[in-house]
Tab-separated table of C-alpha atoms and ligand atoms in Angstrom:
chain	number	residue	atom	x	y	z
Q	423	MET	CA	54.832	54.176	-78.649
Q	424	MET	CA	54.940	52.796	-75.093
Q	425	TYR	CA	58.072	53.468	-72.754
Q	426	ASP	CA	58.501	51.294	-70.072
Q	427	VAL	CA	58.852	54.088	-67.520
Q	428	ILE	CA	58.596	58.049	-68.037
Q	429	ILE	CA	60.410	60.001	-65.496
Q	430	VAL	CA	59.189	63.465	-64.629
Q	431	GLY	CA	62.123	65.649	-63.578
Q	432	SER	CA	65.591	65.527	-64.496
Q	433	GLY	CA	67.359	66.574	-61.091
Q	434	PRO	CA	69.878	63.639	-59.487
Q	435	ALA	CA	66.913	61.604	-58.663
Q	436	GLY	CA	65.218	61.771	-61.974
Q	437	LEU	CA	69.025	61.173	-63.817
Q	438	SER	CA	69.895	58.727	-61.290
Q	439	ALA	CA	66.619	56.810	-61.893
Q	440	GLY	CA	67.512	57.254	-65.764
Q	441	ILE	CA	70.949	55.457	-65.423
Q	442	TYR	CA	69.559	52.488	-63.517
Q	443	ALA	CA	66.361	52.053	-65.392
Q	444	ALA	CA	68.347	52.243	-68.929
Q	445	ARG	CA	70.898	49.806	-67.642
Q	446	GLY	CA	68.177	47.484	-66.712
Q	447	ALA	CA	67.149	47.384	-70.521
Q	448	LEU	CA	64.186	49.348	-69.882
Q	449	LYS	CA	62.920	52.224	-72.550
Q	450	VAL	CA	63.037	55.521	-70.730
Q	451	LEU	CA	62.010	58.934	-71.410
Q	452	ILE	CA	62.876	61.723	-69.026
Q	453	MET	CA	60.729	64.994	-69.095
Q	454	GLU	CA	63.258	67.645	-68.132
Q	455	LYS	CA	60.518	70.767	-68.167
Q	456	GLY	CA	62.972	73.714	-67.418
Q	457	GLY	CA	66.098	72.390	-68.766
Q	458	ILE	CA	68.175	69.710	-66.303
Q	459	GLY	CA	69.631	69.897	-63.023
Q	460	GLY	CA	66.631	70.732	-60.617
Q	461	GLN	CA	67.513	72.643	-57.773
Q	462	ILE	CA	71.024	71.366	-57.422
Q	463	ALA	CA	71.944	73.289	-60.710
Q	464	THR	CA	71.800	76.482	-59.150
Q	465	SER	CA	74.335	75.413	-56.570
Q	466	TRP	CA	78.357	76.796	-56.804
Q	467	GLU	CA	79.877	74.065	-54.899
Q	468	ILE	CA	79.121	70.557	-54.091
Q	469	GLU	CA	81.654	69.596	-51.011
Q	470	ASN	CA	79.591	66.737	-49.875
Q	471	TYR	CA	78.819	64.079	-52.580
Q	472	PRO	CA	80.971	61.226	-52.307
Q	473	GLY	CA	83.897	61.188	-54.814
Q	474	ALA	CA	82.719	64.364	-56.359
Q	475	PRO	CA	86.047	66.393	-57.293
Q	476	ALA	CA	87.209	69.571	-55.442
Q	477	HIS	CA	84.848	72.435	-56.485
Q	478	SER	CA	82.561	70.413	-58.332
Q	479	THR	CA	79.503	72.482	-59.251
Q	480	GLY	CA	76.089	71.581	-59.380
Q	481	PRO	CA	75.639	72.145	-63.248
Q	482	GLY	CA	78.738	70.190	-63.555
Q	483	LEU	CA	77.689	67.270	-61.506
Q	484	THR	CA	74.168	67.015	-63.489
Q	485	GLU	CA	75.522	67.394	-66.969
Q	486	ARG	CA	77.552	64.538	-66.080
Q	487	MET	CA	74.729	62.261	-64.908
Q	488	ARG	CA	72.589	63.413	-68.023
Q	489	ASP	CA	75.852	62.197	-70.235
Q	490	GLN	CA	75.528	58.939	-68.311
Q	491	CYS	CA	71.733	58.562	-68.925
Q	492	VAL	CA	72.712	59.458	-72.723
Q	493	GLU	CA	75.342	56.927	-73.009
Q	494	PHE	CA	72.718	54.325	-71.795
Q	495	GLY	CA	69.898	55.288	-74.441
Q	496	VAL	CA	67.670	57.353	-72.583
Q	497	GLU	CA	65.361	59.892	-74.364
Q	498	PHE	CA	64.818	63.292	-73.299
Q	499	SER	CA	61.735	65.399	-73.681
Q	500	MET	CA	61.485	69.074	-73.055
Q	501	HIS	CA	57.695	68.794	-72.596
Q	502	THR	CA	55.575	69.532	-69.336
Q	503	TYR	CA	54.082	66.900	-67.456
Q	504	LEU	CA	50.295	67.906	-67.039
Q	505	SER	CA	48.458	64.550	-65.560
Q	506	ASN	CA	48.094	60.823	-66.041
Q	507	GLU	CA	45.243	58.234	-66.599
Q	508	GLN	CA	45.461	54.786	-65.573
Q	509	THR	CA	44.538	52.270	-68.495
Q	510	PRO	CA	45.089	48.309	-68.499
Q	511	GLN	CA	48.527	48.526	-70.303
Q	512	GLY	CA	49.927	51.447	-68.011
Q	513	PHE	CA	49.415	55.073	-68.001
Q	514	THR	CA	48.488	57.342	-70.803
Q	515	VAL	CA	50.285	60.676	-69.990
Q	516	GLN	CA	49.450	64.399	-71.076
Q	517	THR	CA	51.896	66.628	-71.803
Q	518	ASP	CA	51.701	70.196	-73.258
Q	519	ALA	CA	52.599	68.517	-76.757
Q	520	GLY	CA	49.998	65.779	-76.698
Q	521	GLU	CA	49.836	62.029	-75.397
Q	522	LEU	CA	52.361	59.493	-74.181
Q	523	LYS	CA	52.172	56.110	-73.001
Q	524	THR	CA	54.196	54.127	-70.479
Q	525	GLN	CA	53.883	51.168	-68.254
Q	526	THR	CA	55.236	52.990	-65.229
Q	527	MET	CA	56.333	56.352	-63.954
Q	528	ILE	CA	58.573	58.037	-61.572
Q	529	MET	CA	57.989	61.259	-60.553
Q	530	ALA	CA	60.872	63.210	-59.262
Q	531	THR	CA	59.694	66.823	-59.653
Q	532	GLY	CA	61.839	68.171	-56.667
Q	533	ALA	CA	61.228	71.212	-54.687
Q	534	GLU	CA	61.239	74.688	-55.142
Q	535	PRO	CA	62.171	78.132	-53.101
Q	536	ARG	CA	59.753	79.064	-50.367
Q	537	MET	CA	58.937	82.776	-50.128
Q	538	ILE	CA	58.912	84.585	-47.001
Q	539	GLY	CA	55.500	86.112	-47.611
Q	540	CYS	CA	56.206	89.845	-46.691
Q	541	LYS	CA	55.264	92.902	-48.126
Q	542	GLY	CA	57.410	94.011	-50.826
Q	543	GLU	CA	58.686	90.536	-51.664
Q	544	ARG	CA	56.571	89.737	-54.802
Q	545	GLU	CA	56.689	93.207	-56.047
Q	546	LEU	CA	60.756	93.410	-56.024
Q	547	ARG	CA	61.630	89.927	-57.022
Q	548	GLY	CA	64.053	90.239	-59.712
Q	549	MET	CA	64.660	93.939	-58.507
Q	550	GLY	CA	66.894	92.902	-55.767
Q	551	VAL	CA	65.094	90.419	-54.210
Q	552	SER	CA	66.463	87.011	-55.059
Q	553	TYR	CA	66.083	82.942	-54.531
Q	554	CYS	CA	69.411	82.097	-56.172
Q	555	ALA	CA	72.924	83.737	-54.972
Q	556	THR	CA	74.753	81.805	-58.198
Q	557	CYS	CA	72.274	83.046	-60.590
Q	558	ASP	CA	72.420	86.611	-59.083
Q	559	ALA	CA	75.211	87.358	-57.020
Q	560	ASN	CA	77.216	89.149	-59.501
Q	561	PHE	CA	74.948	92.129	-59.563
Q	562	PHE	CA	75.933	93.239	-55.999
Q	563	LYS	CA	79.333	94.012	-56.158
Q	564	GLY	CA	80.500	95.964	-53.742
Q	565	LEU	CA	77.087	96.232	-52.086
Q	566	LYS	CA	75.295	95.336	-49.019
Q	567	VAL	CA	72.369	92.429	-49.034
Q	568	ALA	CA	70.755	90.495	-46.399
Q	569	VAL	CA	70.479	86.637	-46.569
Q	570	ILE	CA	67.241	85.134	-44.783
Q	571	GLY	CA	67.150	82.010	-43.257
Q	572	GLY	CA	69.358	80.036	-40.999
Q	573	GLY	CA	69.460	76.456	-42.676
Q	574	ASP	CA	72.473	75.063	-44.879
Q	575	THR	CA	71.623	76.707	-47.814
Q	576	ALA	CA	71.347	80.452	-46.225
Q	577	LEU	CA	74.642	79.857	-44.496
Q	578	GLU	CA	75.961	78.209	-48.001
Q	579	GLU	CA	74.723	81.255	-50.152
Q	580	ALA	CA	75.979	83.741	-47.708
Q	581	LEU	CA	79.277	82.600	-48.115
Q	582	TYR	CA	79.390	82.719	-52.038
Q	583	LEU	CA	78.066	86.163	-51.716
Q	584	THR	CA	80.866	87.280	-49.982
Q	585	LYS	CA	82.663	86.775	-53.037
Q	586	PHE	CA	80.702	89.655	-54.546
Q	587	ALA	CA	78.938	92.192	-51.903
Q	588	ASP	CA	80.949	94.246	-49.451
Q	589	GLU	CA	78.237	93.297	-46.709
Q	590	ILE	CA	76.057	90.318	-46.063
Q	591	THR	CA	73.504	90.213	-43.200
Q	592	ILE	CA	71.987	86.844	-42.461
Q	593	ILE	CA	68.695	87.564	-40.575
Q	594	HIS	CA	67.317	84.657	-39.079
Q	595	ARG	CA	64.179	84.481	-36.918
Q	596	ARG	CA	65.968	82.056	-33.822
Q	597	ASP	CA	68.461	82.948	-31.651
Q	598	GLU	CA	70.856	80.307	-33.046
Q	599	LEU	CA	71.488	79.143	-36.849
Q	600	ARG	CA	70.266	75.420	-37.762
Q	601	GLY	CA	73.012	74.637	-40.730
Q	602	ALA	CA	75.619	72.106	-40.225
Q	603	LYS	CA	78.443	73.527	-37.609
Q	604	ILE	CA	81.430	73.485	-40.353
Q	605	LEU	CA	78.920	76.212	-42.304
Q	606	GLN	CA	78.037	78.221	-39.052
Q	607	LYS	CA	81.929	78.322	-37.984
Q	608	ARG	CA	82.361	79.777	-41.697
Q	609	VAL	CA	79.836	82.407	-41.652
Q	610	ILE	CA	81.002	83.741	-37.997
Q	611	ASP	CA	84.457	83.688	-38.935
Q	612	ASN	CA	83.742	85.544	-42.185
Q	613	PRO	CA	84.352	89.414	-41.578
Q	614	LYS	CA	82.087	90.366	-44.219
Q	615	ILE	CA	79.029	88.730	-42.594
Q	616	LYS	CA	76.865	90.298	-39.622
Q	617	PHE	CA	73.889	88.668	-38.022
Q	618	LEU	CA	70.536	89.821	-37.110
Q	619	LEU	CA	69.020	87.212	-34.974
Q	620	SER	CA	65.914	86.580	-33.487
Q	621	SER	CA	64.587	88.717	-36.121
Q	622	VAL	CA	62.534	88.762	-39.212
Q	623	ILE	CA	61.806	90.798	-42.369
Q	624	ALA	CA	58.516	92.519	-42.120
Q	625	GLU	CA	58.765	94.619	-45.529
Q	626	ILE	CA	61.181	95.021	-48.243
Q	627	LYS	CA	60.978	98.614	-49.619
Q	628	GLY	CA	62.126	99.929	-52.526
Q	629	ASN	CA	60.859	101.728	-55.869
Q	630	ASP	CA	62.320	100.081	-58.810
Q	631	MET	CA	64.984	98.436	-56.632
Q	632	VAL	CA	65.500	97.321	-53.205
Q	633	GLU	CA	66.229	99.983	-51.330
Q	634	SER	CA	65.785	99.126	-47.656
Q	635	ILE	CA	64.092	96.479	-45.303
Q	636	ILE	CA	61.920	96.720	-42.243
Q	637	VAL	CA	63.292	94.494	-39.755
Q	638	LYS	CA	61.212	93.353	-36.710
Q	639	ASN	CA	63.026	91.753	-33.645
Q	640	VAL	CA	60.721	88.837	-32.447
Q	641	ARG	CA	61.453	89.046	-28.847
Q	642	THR	CA	60.975	92.813	-28.372
Q	643	GLU	CA	58.623	93.237	-31.378
Q	644	GLU	CA	60.696	96.433	-32.194
Q	645	LEU	CA	61.078	97.783	-35.861
Q	646	SER	CA	64.092	98.948	-37.382
Q	647	GLU	CA	64.297	100.282	-41.063
Q	648	VAL	CA	67.936	99.459	-42.516
Q	649	PRO	CA	69.397	100.456	-45.870
Q	650	MET	CA	69.726	97.455	-48.180
Q	651	ASP	CA	70.870	96.773	-52.084
Q	652	GLY	CA	69.453	93.331	-52.219
Q	653	VAL	CA	67.636	90.470	-50.281
Q	654	PHE	CA	68.381	86.913	-50.968
Q	655	VAL	CA	65.778	84.508	-49.463
Q	656	PHE	CA	66.869	80.911	-48.174
Q	657	VAL	CA	63.918	79.633	-45.903
Q	658	GLY	CA	63.306	76.229	-47.376
Q	659	GLN	CA	61.436	74.632	-50.069
Q	660	LYS	CA	58.107	73.455	-51.467
Q	661	PRO	CA	57.781	70.096	-53.381
Q	662	ASN	CA	56.103	70.215	-56.717
Q	663	THR	CA	53.254	68.175	-56.329
Q	664	GLU	CA	50.318	70.460	-57.561
Q	665	ALA	CA	50.133	68.299	-60.699
Q	666	PHE	CA	49.083	65.482	-58.712
Q	667	VAL	CA	46.704	66.635	-56.384
Q	668	GLY	CA	43.928	64.251	-56.014
Q	669	THR	CA	45.819	61.323	-57.540
Q	670	LEU	CA	49.253	60.769	-55.306
Q	671	GLN	CA	48.981	60.817	-51.922
Q	672	ARG	CA	50.741	63.942	-50.039
Q	673	ASP	CA	51.772	64.730	-46.227
Q	674	ALA	CA	50.828	67.719	-44.427
Q	675	ARG	CA	53.678	69.667	-46.271
Q	676	ASP	CA	52.448	68.519	-49.516
Q	677	TYR	CA	55.635	65.981	-50.095
Q	678	LEU	CA	54.834	62.736	-52.051
Q	679	ILE	CA	54.436	59.769	-49.499
Q	680	THR	CA	56.148	56.231	-50.525
Q	681	ASP	CA	57.567	53.517	-48.834
Q	682	GLU	CA	61.045	52.603	-48.760
Q	683	GLU	CA	60.878	51.031	-52.297
Q	684	MET	CA	59.839	54.409	-53.806
Q	685	ARG	CA	56.259	53.189	-54.404
Q	686	THR	CA	53.367	55.795	-54.202
Q	687	ASN	CA	49.693	54.832	-53.221
Q	688	ILE	CA	49.521	53.899	-57.016
Q	689	PRO	CA	50.916	50.789	-58.164
Q	690	GLY	CA	53.203	51.542	-61.121
Q	691	ILE	CA	53.979	55.206	-59.744
Q	692	PHE	CA	57.200	55.885	-57.912
Q	693	ALA	CA	58.351	58.576	-56.528
Q	694	ALA	CA	62.467	59.564	-55.767
Q	695	GLY	CA	64.434	62.838	-54.339
Q	696	ASP	CA	63.275	65.905	-52.616
Q	697	VAL	CA	59.500	65.778	-53.866
Q	698	ARG	CA	59.346	62.962	-51.187
Q	699	LYS	CA	58.476	62.785	-47.745
Q	700	LYS	CA	61.956	62.147	-46.073
Q	701	SER	CA	64.539	63.342	-43.434
Q	702	LEU	CA	67.184	64.474	-45.739
Q	703	ARG	CA	67.376	66.063	-48.761
Q	704	GLN	CA	70.317	65.779	-50.504
Q	705	VAL	CA	72.322	64.972	-53.857
Q	706	VAL	CA	73.392	61.734	-52.188
Q	707	THR	CA	69.633	60.801	-51.054
Q	708	ALA	CA	68.442	62.169	-54.243
Q	709	THR	CA	70.380	59.701	-56.478
Q	710	SER	CA	69.757	56.816	-53.886
Q	711	ASP	CA	66.042	57.491	-54.247
Q	712	GLY	CA	66.505	57.438	-58.220
Q	713	ALA	CA	68.197	54.220	-58.057
Q	714	ILE	CA	65.735	52.422	-55.695
Q	715	ALA	CA	62.929	53.489	-57.672
Q	716	ALA	CA	64.518	52.467	-60.603
Q	717	VAL	CA	65.253	48.968	-59.679
Q	718	ASN	CA	61.694	48.675	-58.273
Q	719	VAL	CA	60.243	49.805	-61.854
Q	720	ILE	CA	62.183	47.034	-63.324
Q	721	LYS	CA	60.632	44.384	-60.399
Q	722	PHE	CA	57.271	45.797	-61.125
Q	723	ILE	CA	57.321	45.386	-65.029
Q	724	GLU	CA	59.089	41.851	-64.995
Q	725	ASP	CA	56.165	40.846	-62.436
Q	726	LEU	CA	53.486	42.196	-64.815
Q	727	LYS	CA	54.975	39.229	-67.428
U	1015	NAP	P1	65.612	74.481	-44.002
U	1015	NAP	O1	66.724	73.595	-43.674
U	1015	NAP	O2	64.231	74.081	-44.004
U	1015	NAP	O3	66.307	75.710	-43.076
U	1015	NAP	C1	65.172	76.620	-43.547
U	1015	NAP	C2	65.613	78.307	-42.695
U	1015	NAP	O4	64.634	79.330	-43.257
U	1015	NAP	C3	65.381	77.743	-41.151
U	1015	NAP	O5	66.317	78.274	-40.507
U	1015	NAP	C4	63.956	78.355	-40.875
U	1015	NAP	O6	64.032	78.905	-39.734
U	1015	NAP	C5	64.153	79.842	-41.867
U	1015	NAP	N1	62.770	79.744	-42.166
U	1015	NAP	C6	61.523	79.104	-42.836
U	1015	NAP	N2	60.622	80.057	-42.825
U	1015	NAP	C7	60.781	81.252	-42.715
U	1015	NAP	C8	59.965	82.529	-42.732
U	1015	NAP	N3	58.788	82.184	-42.905
U	1015	NAP	N4	60.827	83.695	-42.226
U	1015	NAP	C9	61.975	83.536	-41.735
U	1015	NAP	N5	62.748	82.445	-41.725
U	1015	NAP	C10	62.334	81.139	-42.267
U	1015	NAP	O7	65.939	74.889	-45.937
U	1015	NAP	P2	67.547	74.943	-46.400
U	1015	NAP	O8	68.232	75.472	-45.922
U	1015	NAP	O9	66.920	75.469	-47.818
U	1015	NAP	O10	67.880	73.371	-46.586
U	1015	NAP	C11	66.977	72.084	-47.324
U	1015	NAP	C12	67.666	70.739	-46.960
U	1015	NAP	O11	68.613	70.956	-47.803
U	1015	NAP	C13	68.075	70.367	-45.609
U	1015	NAP	O12	68.194	69.260	-45.341
U	1015	NAP	C14	69.584	70.886	-45.954
U	1015	NAP	O13	70.511	70.332	-44.848
U	1015	NAP	C15	69.921	70.352	-47.226
U	1015	NAP	N6	71.101	71.312	-47.858
U	1015	NAP	C16	72.231	70.665	-47.567
U	1015	NAP	C17	73.413	71.534	-47.983
U	1015	NAP	C18	74.850	71.009	-47.915
U	1015	NAP	O14	74.941	70.245	-46.960
U	1015	NAP	N7	76.034	71.192	-48.302
U	1015	NAP	C19	73.242	72.515	-48.729
U	1015	NAP	C20	71.954	73.034	-48.848
U	1015	NAP	C21	70.687	72.595	-48.125
U	1015	NAP	P3	63.869	77.754	-38.447
U	1015	NAP	O15	65.352	77.499	-38.292
U	1015	NAP	O16	63.490	78.547	-37.209
U	1015	NAP	O17	63.227	76.907	-38.411
């Protein structure tokens, strides 16, 4: 069987591409490796997606996008994309469950959280070190946690953690926060949130659970040990592009390079969402990328006729 388009990834970019491609009467398969939703599925509140009802959650929003895909006839597969090979008809896609054939592809594999890389981080992951407040905040009721990073994610997640933990310390390497001003005001106004600015974590200590952190002041180089029950790391993301090494062009930070029509360097392969080199990674830009990619897939297939 030949698909018109195989979409790799089922976050907002992949799901939006699915809706547009299926409404364009294409035969569409979305590969949704780890379940639907992408990174937004771990977001507890979506305030800035136009039209989203108050208190929309990431999972709620993506579930509705997936339902729309199903309504228009999109097929879903839980298999993992491994590689593709160009053929005269399009592409043969290798997955962990065998081969698939398609005329075109849209890579919407998103990005994942970066690690700090300090001593103890890897060893204590899941034992007090977390990359997802929505998933783990509940374990820190009444406790003391650190949030690392000064961007939107760190500030939003710190606010979320105030519903559970007793004390949240935002540790940021610069002397001012980077996140949106509205979030900055909320964290500064929240009595449960403290700040350690111009500081980084040098080490996370603990036996079976996080017990303390060694904080380094980057101005004075001074080290201090602070008792801590948990460490939530939000220092940005890295794109999921390992599977495309040697085929699709990437920038210095490993994001896929596309033009404004979402075309990659290989004709017939498009990319959309956070995996792409771009200036703003939001649900609204991901869904927009997905729509543009799908419309260009439709044009590409028409041009082949
Ligand atoms: P980000 O904006 O790249 O912020 C990452 C933060 O981590 C920065 O403050 C950075 O410090 C710090 N950092 C990076 N590497 C570090 C290291 N090794 N050690 C210590 N600190 C480190 O990432 P993000 O907050 O995940 O946001 C990603 C994108 O999603 C952004 O475009 C953001 O606007 C968007 N987003 C939006 C919303 C929303 O609008 N509701 C919510 C979440 C995310 P520096 O400041 O010094 O670089």
